[in-house]
C-alpha cells in the first residue's frame, strides 16, 4: 500500500465505520495524464447504494481538503466494488468460501498461474479452489504467499 493510500485509509476509515459501512479497497492510480483516487465501499450485506457513496465522498472530500495529503491534482471516486469485488483481507476470503472466484498467482502451479472456480476453503496457510479442466473437476491448493490477486468472479458456465 502506498503512503497516499495509507493516509486516505486513516481519513476514510472513521467515516465508513460511523456509517456502518465496509472499506473494501483504495487505489491511487494514474491513467493518461490524470490521477484518480478510488475508494470502494460496501455494506456488510453487499448492497451499497448511490446515496451512501455520495455521503462518503462528501465527508472524505472535506477531510482531504482539510489535511491535503495528496500534492497533485486528482479525481475522487467513491463507489461499489462491483460484482467482481477484490479479495484482499482474511474476512474477504472467508466470506467468499463457496463462491466462484478468480485467483492469479505469482508463480505457476501445475503449469497454471490463473485459476477460476469455487473457493472450497481458506486457512492460515492456503486456499483450496475447485476448478474445471476440460471435462474434469479438480481441487487445487494454493499457498497464500503465492496469491498475487484474487476477486469474486461470475460463473458463466452454469
mmCIF file of C-alpha atoms in Angstrom:
data_model
loop_
_atom_site.group_PDB
_atom_site.id
_atom_site.type_symbol
_atom_site.label_atom_id
_atom_site.label_comp_id
_atom_site.label_asym_id
_atom_site.label_seq_id
_atom_site.Cartn_x
_atom_site.Cartn_y
_atom_site.Cartn_z
ATOM 1 C CA UNK A 1 0.000 0.000 0.000
ATOM 2 C CA UNK A 2 1.392 3.392 -0.918
ATOM 3 C CA UNK A 3 1.853 6.244 1.543
ATOM 4 C CA UNK A 4 -1.066 8.114 -0.037
ATOM 5 C CA UNK A 5 -3.473 5.172 0.199
ATOM 6 C CA UNK A 6 -2.378 4.637 3.823
ATOM 7 C CA UNK A 7 -3.138 8.293 4.634
ATOM 8 C CA UNK A 8 -6.507 8.114 2.856
ATOM 9 C CA UNK A 9 -7.347 4.913 4.750
ATOM 10 C CA UNK A 10 -6.755 6.777 8.045
ATOM 11 C CA UNK A 11 -9.150 9.506 6.891
ATOM 12 C CA UNK A 12 -11.903 7.337 5.419
ATOM 13 C CA UNK A 13 -11.977 4.507 7.992
ATOM 14 C CA UNK A 14 -13.703 6.550 10.733
ATOM 15 C CA UNK A 15 -16.242 7.783 8.161
ATOM 16 C CA UNK A 16 -17.227 4.325 6.943
ATOM 17 C CA UNK A 17 -17.160 2.913 10.479
ATOM 18 C CA UNK A 18 -19.516 5.655 11.687
ATOM 19 C CA UNK A 19 -21.891 4.912 8.797
ATOM 20 C CA UNK A 20 -21.621 1.146 9.486
ATOM 21 C CA UNK A 21 -20.136 0.518 6.055
ATOM 22 C CA UNK A 22 -17.131 -1.519 4.952
ATOM 23 C CA UNK A 23 -13.984 -0.146 3.327
ATOM 24 C CA UNK A 24 -13.157 -2.646 0.573
ATOM 25 C CA UNK A 25 -10.202 -1.064 -1.208
ATOM 26 C CA UNK A 26 -8.359 2.176 -2.031
ATOM 27 C CA UNK A 27 -6.482 2.872 -5.253
ATOM 28 C CA UNK A 28 -4.411 5.872 -6.259
ATOM 29 C CA UNK A 29 -3.592 5.446 -9.941
ATOM 30 C CA UNK A 30 -2.514 7.491 -12.927
ATOM 31 C CA UNK A 31 -4.476 6.981 -16.123
ATOM 32 C CA UNK A 32 -3.214 9.028 -19.024
ATOM 33 C CA UNK A 33 -2.433 12.472 -17.633
ATOM 34 C CA UNK A 34 -4.925 12.240 -14.771
ATOM 35 C CA UNK A 35 -4.663 10.839 -11.258
ATOM 36 C CA UNK A 36 -7.609 9.026 -9.666
ATOM 37 C CA UNK A 37 -8.241 8.322 -6.002
ATOM 38 C CA UNK A 38 -10.746 5.466 -5.947
ATOM 39 C CA UNK A 39 -12.379 4.357 -2.732
ATOM 40 C CA UNK A 40 -14.502 1.218 -2.828
ATOM 41 C CA UNK A 41 -17.086 0.730 -0.094
ATOM 42 C CA UNK A 42 -19.889 -1.710 0.610
ATOM 43 C CA UNK A 43 -22.405 -2.714 3.235
ATOM 44 C CA UNK A 44 -21.975 -5.958 5.172
ATOM 45 C CA UNK A 45 -24.920 -7.275 3.139
ATOM 46 C CA UNK A 46 -23.321 -6.216 -0.162
ATOM 47 C CA UNK A 47 -25.968 -3.709 -1.240
ATOM 48 C CA UNK A 48 -24.341 -0.270 -1.198
ATOM 49 C CA UNK A 49 -26.366 2.463 -2.879
ATOM 50 C CA UNK A 50 -25.502 5.716 -4.614
ATOM 51 C CA UNK A 51 -26.638 7.881 -1.689
ATOM 52 C CA UNK A 52 -24.228 6.107 0.662
ATOM 53 C CA UNK A 53 -21.389 6.532 -1.858
ATOM 54 C CA UNK A 54 -22.227 10.239 -2.211
ATOM 55 C CA UNK A 55 -22.257 10.730 1.570
ATOM 56 C CA UNK A 56 -18.850 9.073 1.998
ATOM 57 C CA UNK A 57 -17.497 11.069 -0.962
ATOM 58 C CA UNK A 58 -18.717 14.348 0.555
ATOM 59 C CA UNK A 59 -17.279 13.620 4.010
ATOM 60 C CA UNK A 60 -13.994 12.258 2.668
ATOM 61 C CA UNK A 61 -13.624 15.247 0.342
ATOM 62 C CA UNK A 62 -13.917 17.575 3.351
ATOM 63 C CA UNK A 63 -11.210 15.603 5.193
ATOM 64 C CA UNK A 64 -8.940 15.569 2.145
ATOM 65 C CA UNK A 65 -9.352 19.336 1.756
ATOM 66 C CA UNK A 66 -8.591 19.824 5.454
ATOM 67 C CA UNK A 67 -5.463 17.618 5.607
ATOM 68 C CA UNK A 68 -4.282 17.898 1.963
ATOM 69 C CA UNK A 69 -2.268 14.608 1.872
ATOM 70 C CA UNK A 70 -2.070 14.467 -1.948
ATOM 71 C CA UNK A 71 0.174 17.058 -3.633
ATOM 72 C CA UNK A 72 -1.041 16.648 -7.233
ATOM 73 C CA UNK A 73 -4.487 17.213 -8.720
ATOM 74 C CA UNK A 74 -6.723 14.123 -8.770
ATOM 75 C CA UNK A 75 -10.292 12.960 -9.207
ATOM 76 C CA UNK A 76 -12.035 11.367 -6.207
ATOM 77 C CA UNK A 77 -14.337 8.441 -6.954
ATOM 78 C CA UNK A 78 -16.283 6.589 -4.259
ATOM 79 C CA UNK A 79 -18.163 3.540 -5.488
ATOM 80 C CA UNK A 80 -19.232 -0.051 -5.031
ATOM 81 C CA UNK A 81 -16.588 -2.717 -5.618
ATOM 82 C CA UNK A 82 -18.968 -4.313 -8.140
ATOM 83 C CA UNK A 83 -19.789 -7.942 -8.813
ATOM 84 C CA UNK A 84 -16.115 -8.840 -9.209
ATOM 85 C CA UNK A 85 -15.091 -7.475 -5.834
ATOM 86 C CA UNK A 86 -11.401 -7.914 -4.928
ATOM 87 C CA UNK A 87 -10.498 -10.318 -2.128
ATOM 88 C CA UNK A 88 -7.767 -8.754 -0.017
ATOM 89 C CA UNK A 89 -8.491 -9.276 3.667
ATOM 90 C CA UNK A 90 -8.832 -12.549 5.551
ATOM 91 C CA UNK A 91 -12.536 -11.826 6.048
ATOM 92 C CA UNK A 92 -12.990 -11.267 2.286
ATOM 93 C CA UNK A 93 -11.688 -14.783 1.619
ATOM 94 C CA UNK A 94 -13.682 -16.309 4.475
ATOM 95 C CA UNK A 95 -16.885 -14.695 3.182
ATOM 96 C CA UNK A 96 -16.110 -15.961 -0.335
ATOM 97 C CA UNK A 97 -15.973 -19.648 0.620
ATOM 98 C CA UNK A 98 -18.431 -21.466 -1.611
ATOM 99 C CA UNK A 99 -18.442 -18.660 -4.174
ATOM 100 C CA UNK A 100 -16.964 -18.526 -7.667
ATOM 101 C CA UNK A 101 -13.583 -16.738 -7.634
ATOM 102 C CA UNK A 102 -10.605 -15.855 -9.820
ATOM 103 C CA UNK A 103 -7.098 -16.231 -8.375
ATOM 104 C CA UNK A 104 -3.853 -15.237 -10.084
ATOM 105 C CA UNK A 105 -0.558 -16.492 -8.654
ATOM 106 C CA UNK A 106 2.984 -15.149 -8.675
ATOM 107 C CA UNK A 107 4.322 -18.461 -9.932
ATOM 108 C CA UNK A 108 2.955 -21.459 -11.794
ATOM 109 C CA UNK A 109 1.198 -24.294 -10.035
ATOM 110 C CA UNK A 110 0.929 -27.386 -12.240
ATOM 111 C CA UNK A 111 1.740 -25.154 -15.229
ATOM 112 C CA UNK A 112 -1.005 -22.613 -14.469
ATOM 113 C CA UNK A 113 -0.978 -19.111 -12.985
ATOM 114 C CA UNK A 114 -4.700 -18.309 -13.258
ATOM 115 C CA UNK A 115 -7.452 -20.267 -11.562
ATOM 116 C CA UNK A 116 -11.192 -19.762 -11.781
ATOM 117 C CA UNK A 117 -13.604 -21.880 -9.794
ATOM 118 C CA UNK A 118 -15.291 -22.348 -6.448
ATOM 119 C CA UNK A 119 -13.371 -21.442 -3.307
ATOM 120 C CA UNK A 120 -13.613 -24.533 -1.113
ATOM 121 C CA UNK A 121 -11.588 -23.352 1.869
ATOM 122 C CA UNK A 122 -9.253 -20.661 3.105
ATOM 123 C CA UNK A 123 -6.982 -21.252 6.052
ATOM 124 C CA UNK A 124 -3.879 -19.866 7.723
ATOM 125 C CA UNK A 125 -1.531 -21.138 5.002
ATOM 126 C CA UNK A 126 -3.524 -21.835 1.849
ATOM 127 C CA UNK A 127 -6.678 -21.599 -0.222
ATOM 128 C CA UNK A 128 -8.334 -24.522 -1.949
ATOM 129 C CA UNK A 129 -10.204 -23.920 -5.182
ATOM 130 C CA UNK A 130 -12.232 -26.342 -7.272
ATOM 131 C CA UNK A 131 -11.631 -25.785 -10.990
ATOM 132 C CA UNK A 132 -12.681 -27.445 -14.234
ATOM 133 C CA UNK A 133 -10.040 -28.614 -16.680
ATOM 134 C CA UNK A 134 -11.879 -29.673 -19.829
ATOM 135 C CA UNK A 135 -14.264 -32.356 -18.541
ATOM 136 C CA UNK A 136 -12.618 -32.938 -15.160
ATOM 137 C CA UNK A 137 -13.204 -31.173 -11.868
ATOM 138 C CA UNK A 138 -10.084 -30.921 -9.683
ATOM 139 C CA UNK A 139 -9.120 -29.225 -6.456
ATOM 140 C CA UNK A 140 -6.004 -27.085 -6.321
ATOM 141 C CA UNK A 141 -4.353 -25.956 -3.105
ATOM 142 C CA UNK A 142 -2.642 -22.565 -3.416
ATOM 143 C CA UNK A 143 -0.198 -21.313 -0.791
ATOM 144 C CA UNK A 144 -1.310 -17.878 0.439
ATOM 145 C CA UNK A 145 2.060 -16.280 -0.285
ATOM 146 C CA UNK A 146 1.712 -17.305 -3.941
ATOM 147 C CA UNK A 147 -1.572 -15.396 -4.391
ATOM 148 C CA UNK A 148 -0.895 -12.229 -6.392
ATOM 149 C CA UNK A 149 -4.521 -11.204 -6.879
ATOM 150 C CA UNK A 150 -7.951 -12.589 -6.083
ATOM 151 C CA UNK A 151 -11.510 -11.454 -6.751
ATOM 152 C CA UNK A 152 -15.039 -12.720 -6.950
ATOM 153 C CA UNK A 153 -15.943 -13.853 -10.453
ATOM 154 C CA UNK A 154 -19.065 -14.611 -12.430
ATOM 155 C CA UNK A 155 -19.686 -18.233 -13.389
ATOM 156 C CA UNK A 156 -20.923 -18.143 -16.978
ATOM 157 C CA UNK A 157 -20.923 -21.948 -17.309
ATOM 158 C CA UNK A 158 -23.951 -22.556 -15.112
#
